[in-house]
Amino acid sequence: MTIRVGIVGISGFGGGEAMRLIASHPSFELIYAAGEGSAGSRLMDRFPGVPARLAELVIEKWDPATLPKLDVLFASLPTGASAEALARVSKDVKIVDIGGDHRYVEGWAYGLADVWPARIEGQTRVANPGCFPAATLTALAPLLVNKLIEPGNIVIDAKTGISGAGRGGGGTFGYAESNENLVPYSPLKHVHMPEMAKTIDLLSGGSAAGLVFTPHLVPMTRGILATIYCRGRATTGQCLDAARRFYAGRAFVRVTDQPPQTKWATGSNLAFVSYAADPERNLVIAMGVVDNLGKGAAGQAVQNANLICGLSETAGLDGVPVWP
Amino acid sequence: MTIRVGIVGISGFGGGEAMRLIASHPSFELIYAAGEGSAGSRLMDRFPGVPARLAELVIEKWDPATLPKLDVLFASLPTGASAEALARVSKDVKIVDIGGDHRYVEGWAYGLADVWPARIEGQTRVANPGCFPAATLTALAPLLVNKLIEPGNIVIDAKTGISGAGRGGGGTFGYAESNENLVPYSPLKHVHMPEMAKTIDLLSGGSAAGLVFTPHLVPMTRGILATIYCRGRATTGQCLDAARRFYAGRAFVRVTDQPPQTKWATGSNLAFVSYAADPERNLVIAMGVVDNLGKGAAGQAVQNANLICGLSETAGLDGVPVWP
Amino acid sequence: MTIRVGIVGISGFGGGEAMRLIASHPSFELIYAAGEGSAGSRLMDRFPGVPARLAELVIEKWDPATLPKLDVLFASLPTGASAEALARVSKDVKIVDIGGDHRYVEGWAYGLADVWPARIEGQTRVANPGCFPAATLTALAPLLVNKLIEPGNIVIDAKTGISGAGRGGGGTFGYAESNENLVPYSPLKHVHMPEMAKTIDLLSGGSAAGLVFTPHLVPMTRGILATIYCRGRATTGQCLDAARRFYAGRAFVRVTDQPPQTKWATGSNLAFVSYAADPERNLVIAMGVVDNLGKGAAGQAVQNANLICGLSETAGLDGVPVWP
Amino acid sequence: MTIRVGIVGISGFGGGEAMRLIASHPSFELIYAAGEGSAGSRLMDRFPGVPARLAELVIEKWDPATLPKLDVLFASLPTGASAEALARVSKDVKIVDIGGDHRYVEGWAYGLADVWPARIEGQTRVANPGCFPAATLTALAPLLVNKLIEPGNIVIDAKTGISGAGRGGGGTFGYAESNENLVPYSPLKHVHMPEMAKTIDLLSGGSAAGLVFTPHLVPMTRGILATIYCRGRATTGQCLDAARRFYAGRAFVRVTDQPPQTKWATGSNLAFVSYAADPERNLVIAMGVVDNLGKGAAGQAVQNANLICGLSETAGLDGVPVWP
């Protein structure tokens, strides 16, 4: 059965990656694409390598009133830009919102797919986690659920490739200025903090009140690593075991003995987690790696769409990471 | 029907990319992998993102005497290292040699798949073109066949990402030395010249005696661009038309009005070609872009394997390029 | 004696590099800086590493009517933006125009400083060569003057780091889009062609009528390599000898046996040239490397300013290239 | 007065940067260079942009018995390789050891030049701090001295460019493998921990027993950022004020309101520090940026040499950072 899908925000990096994944998906057919900057152009004008059958699809100006008959809509719009418009989309259309407007909003499932797929199956509205939360929460969940760390004393030092700043970031993040430059930003203030704190609360039954989060821009295109400093008395082995049990049978999370590297995930929906602990210092370091456009955006969105459409969770997501 | 395939040289970049493509191929099953540096390790030790079903496959020491029963063997060995050993492989095993030892060797088809698929179908031994020839000849073929340029007066200025230097190149091509560095090398002497000259002769019916070829290492991982300066009186439009006719119905070559960029092809088996001509100056500039590990190595190898196995030429090769 | 200098266009990459060089110059004192985007900010706001004595200098809005008393003005404005305004600057102020408006304009010396310093000394208006011409002409001059190549049959394949696209290019040349991407552009049409053709004419006494020039953007911040294909019967040794004689006693041009690499020049005013020839093929390949912001812009501008101020040509320019 | 200096370990990145700085130093004259891999070659063979007066200096095999008469020797050898040999150098030769063998060894001053210059002046043996400690301790010193943070509860998340892995790292850190890759390593085990803990003890009068340190390799050539999570009740303003007072009149440390970026320091001996605090969360984040080859190695080494030679601390170190 073919499932008709559309993408809003196709010109952005998240929307483009959704297109790439949908184009190879065995059940999804892309029949609608909308974008601001690119309205009026054909898909092949923006993506010269798009398959021939999609090449002539014309990108439309985004207007929920003129949607064709769709089964699933992927929305990848800047935070603040999607809430009003998506509210006008028919209830018959399932929506996965890659953007930030519907996280922990009533009526929307928070799509942390590897951690709680059962909360997502059967829903029609899913809010995709942010890219930093995807890397962070995937690494923390097994520790929180097993009470191996204190939820109230977590320090997240996160590093992202520059595509995380979005395509609109081009003016600020020119190549010459960003290359060979490592930039911390928004210490103590990043918009992804509330969804992380809320999820930590839910997973731990405790409170993430003291959460500290510092994002950094790294001179690479894709990839996120979260290095997370926690308090707890578990050993490295206990943390790894807890994660292996937690993710047993799950397709997309790999628990590794070695610290994970961002390049392991490039182009895929995989997440890699590892741990290093020192009980004598009351310390657990959790590390989580994702491709910020994969598990951190479009990959997890397709996974969520699979879940709400009753497909295999891995449909269209079995690509091996690109290396080197 | 499942086709049993093996890869020799899995630790190298070409062999690794072959593994990535084969892992997603609908008809190929990887049952054998061999490598020098990695013998004894499991596939997941070298490729942390490999699918679970391949994760435990143990990489063997390469020895043609101990091959399991295979239908197709991909060989990705350094030039000079494959001729003797591959001669000892059973004739029942089809071979695609990604390395350089069998190009224009008797008994081996030269696998320029987009240009002359009929020369490849039905063969059992195929020599994959080099990465520079793949980019160059794909761009030149329509001009040569249509006699729009002089075969004896061609200057190829080629630029490759550093993965083209091979994994063994790590010692010489460290990150700190290679980053922010553009390096011309081997002017007038590169090993890819003979196969390019021979193919130009075949396509044109003339002689490439004066061929000039200068390769450059560019600080990026993947991608090749060949900028080729030719003599001819055709217009830009005539060149584009000739290429569009030549590649009509072919899956992997895109003829574009704009000069092609290497990132258009990343991770795919696509080639992009374009032209800029000035009849008054007796000048035709041909431009060809490929991913050096895709069309320039493993992608074209899988395409060749498809052809000699009687499969659809595009099987396992429909991935959309990774962008950005 | 202190020479009072000003910079117009301080926010751009060329202007910023001029600031860097002037800050370490033994005779120049920066007393005026103007810029569009940065007017009103202090120098330290734009350049956090600026020396303390310059930190509080306020960047002004560019207006030739409000210039302080200056000895030398460096102008680094977009092409088309400087001609009218610079015409209003007092004749008592020497000007070096890093931008493109005054190249081969009457009353302005063409500041190809390593090739013809005598044409620059004693002038008060110098037009700095473009970055591509700086790399190209430095490599070609010894061949042209010695009639080792035909001036009418020159093909220039040039590659530049992305800072060559200018700071204003940030919107088009975002990191994520430009990284891992090699882009040919403006084939047969680049604005630097006329000044190259004119200089080739002057050096050779012949005509560069057939000149071909293709620029490429390379994913690195700084550096230019011009690979230049010429017709001639000289040997490699004859070309190297001609260059060594031509540049004997000159401070900034290094003639090397090996093909030059862009990183050799980073941060300096050096140019590296080398040659590879094959008399049997009637072929001479000339290669020239510069830092596009050094010899290709601010470095050569300071060299020109030294020449017109009667200083040592190397004053303030003896920094060793940054490596790695 | 000319001070005769030598460099041991000239082929490495630290030794090469020392050469670059010494070549432009007003009082130092390089008369001796030794290296393993490069012995027998001329300086210009390894550093094509070296000034003409140094070009023909032949690199010798390192042997303390054959040293010429020197005033200062810079040693930049792998950790473990310098202790025995340097013990055999005459007491008349001042030594700055950029390597790790003499940090907190009796008879050697720990050369944290911006923090305690008085401990270095008049010494003849100085152990340069490691690159991570240089970034970290410069940021922490004002907080520790002013008791604004708890010394026993410090988490250092540090990120370095790949030149920090050393030139010998080329085999492991090939371009293609390292590009677009962010790699945490040695969690809880890095060799720089003891010198950081010892210095924290000295500065605070307390104990750094619980110190946590995680280094990361970032795909860039140069630069270190340490993001440091501390416990304390100070405000952001109090931290900034403390640092401004602490470094008042010091030449190389800049205290900035904004989080510092690695590119601000490239090619210079500068350090940038900033702070973000939240008293309600009992949290102080300190951030320190240096060029790992500048303040993190050769820059600080020259500063230390200036101090022990009685020169101005800034001699030869006034270069403005290279940007972009």
PDB file of N, CA and C in Angstrom, chain B residues 231 281, chain C residues 144 149-155 200-201 204 206-212 229-231:
ATOM      1  N   ARG B 231      39.660  21.188 -27.631  1.00  0.00           N
ATOM      2  CA  ARG B 231      39.558  22.017 -28.833  1.00  0.00           C
ATOM      3  C   ARG B 231      38.403  21.529 -29.685  1.00  0.00           C
ATOM      4  N   ARG B 281      36.810  30.765 -29.853  1.00  0.00           N
ATOM      5  CA  ARG B 281      38.134  30.441 -29.327  1.00  0.00           C
ATOM      6  C   ARG B 281      38.496  28.984 -29.583  1.00  0.00           C
TER       7      ARG B 281
ATOM      8  N   LEU C 144      56.842  34.395 -19.885  1.00  0.00           N
ATOM      9  CA  LEU C 144      56.439  35.352 -20.914  1.00  0.00           C
ATOM     10  C   LEU C 144      57.598  36.254 -21.302  1.00  0.00           C
ATOM     11  N   ILE C 149      56.818  30.551 -23.658  1.00  0.00           N
ATOM     12  CA  ILE C 149      55.466  30.063 -23.972  1.00  0.00           C
ATOM     13  C   ILE C 149      54.790  31.011 -24.948  1.00  0.00           C
ATOM     14  N   GLU C 150      53.736  30.519 -25.593  1.00  0.00           N
ATOM     15  CA  GLU C 150      52.948  31.345 -26.517  1.00  0.00           C
ATOM     16  C   GLU C 150      51.908  32.129 -25.718  1.00  0.00           C
ATOM     17  N   PRO C 151      51.913  33.445 -25.814  1.00  0.00           N
ATOM     18  CA  PRO C 151      50.942  34.212 -25.016  1.00  0.00           C
ATOM     19  C   PRO C 151      49.493  33.984 -25.472  1.00  0.00           C
ATOM     20  N   GLY C 152      49.308  33.520 -26.680  1.00  0.00           N
ATOM     21  CA  GLY C 152      47.950  33.413 -27.206  1.00  0.00           C
ATOM     22  C   GLY C 152      47.276  32.087 -26.917  1.00  0.00           C
ATOM     23  N   ASN C 153      47.909  31.233 -26.133  1.00  0.00           N
ATOM     24  CA  ASN C 153      47.365  29.884 -25.956  1.00  0.00           C
ATOM     25  C   ASN C 153      47.558  29.432 -24.516  1.00  0.00           C
ATOM     26  N   ILE C 154      46.874  30.116 -23.621  1.00  0.00           N
ATOM     27  CA  ILE C 154      47.065  29.887 -22.188  1.00  0.00           C
ATOM     28  C   ILE C 154      45.730  29.503 -21.560  1.00  0.00           C
ATOM     29  N   VAL C 155      45.747  28.402 -20.820  1.00  0.00           N
ATOM     30  CA  VAL C 155      44.555  27.936 -20.106  1.00  0.00           C
ATOM     31  C   VAL C 155      44.850  27.965 -18.607  1.00  0.00           C
ATOM     32  N   ILE C 200      49.526  39.982 -19.552  1.00  0.00           N
ATOM     33  CA  ILE C 200      50.221  39.031 -20.425  1.00  0.00           C
ATOM     34  C   ILE C 200      50.692  39.732 -21.696  1.00  0.00           C
ATOM     35  N   ASP C 201      49.838  40.584 -22.231  1.00  0.00           N
ATOM     36  CA  ASP C 201      50.236  41.353 -23.406  1.00  0.00           C
ATOM     37  C   ASP C 201      51.494  42.176 -23.108  1.00  0.00           C
ATOM     38  N   SER C 204      54.642  39.943 -22.561  1.00  0.00           N
ATOM     39  CA  SER C 204      55.103  39.121 -23.685  1.00  0.00           C
ATOM     40  C   SER C 204      55.372  39.938 -24.938  1.00  0.00           C
ATOM     41  N   GLY C 206      53.189  40.217 -26.910  1.00  0.00           N
ATOM     42  CA  GLY C 206      52.265  39.555 -27.837  1.00  0.00           C
ATOM     43  C   GLY C 206      50.832  39.759 -27.401  1.00  0.00           C
ATOM     44  N   SER C 207      49.978  38.810 -27.718  1.00  0.00           N
ATOM     45  CA  SER C 207      48.565  38.961 -27.414  1.00  0.00           C
ATOM     46  C   SER C 207      48.001  37.718 -26.732  1.00  0.00           C
ATOM     47  N   ALA C 208      47.265  37.954 -25.658  1.00  0.00           N
ATOM     48  CA  ALA C 208      46.647  36.872 -24.906  1.00  0.00           C
ATOM     49  C   ALA C 208      45.228  36.624 -25.370  1.00  0.00           C
ATOM     50  N   ALA C 209      44.988  36.835 -26.645  1.00  0.00           N
ATOM     51  CA  ALA C 209      43.613  36.824 -27.157  1.00  0.00           C
ATOM     52  C   ALA C 209      42.847  35.554 -26.805  1.00  0.00           C
ATOM     53  N   GLY C 210      43.513  34.425 -26.762  1.00  0.00           N
ATOM     54  CA  GLY C 210      42.783  33.172 -26.562  1.00  0.00           C
ATOM     55  C   GLY C 210      42.673  32.728 -25.118  1.00  0.00           C
ATOM     56  N   LEU C 211      42.973  33.617 -24.199  1.00  0.00           N
ATOM     57  CA  LEU C 211      43.045  33.248 -22.781  1.00  0.00           C
ATOM     58  C   LEU C 211      41.780  32.536 -22.282  1.00  0.00           C
ATOM     59  N   VAL C 212      42.007  31.431 -21.568  1.00  0.00           N
ATOM     60  CA  VAL C 212      40.912  30.675 -20.958  1.00  0.00           C
ATOM     61  C   VAL C 212      41.140  30.657 -19.451  1.00  0.00           C
ATOM     62  N   TYR C 229      48.129  25.868 -18.127  1.00  0.00           N
ATOM     63  CA  TYR C 229      48.558  25.025 -19.237  1.00  0.00           C
ATOM     64  C   TYR C 229      48.942  25.901 -20.415  1.00  0.00           C
ATOM     65  N   CYS C 230      50.221  25.782 -20.833  1.00  0.00           N
ATOM     66  CA  CYS C 230      50.746  26.656 -21.878  1.00  0.00           C
ATOM     67  C   CYS C 230      51.370  25.807 -22.979  1.00  0.00           C
ATOM     68  N   ARG C 231      51.562  26.442 -24.107  1.00  0.00           N
ATOM     69  CA  ARG C 231      52.265  25.803 -25.212  1.00  0.00           C
ATOM     70  C   ARG C 231      53.672  26.364 -25.298  1.00  0.00           C
TER      71      ARG C 231
END
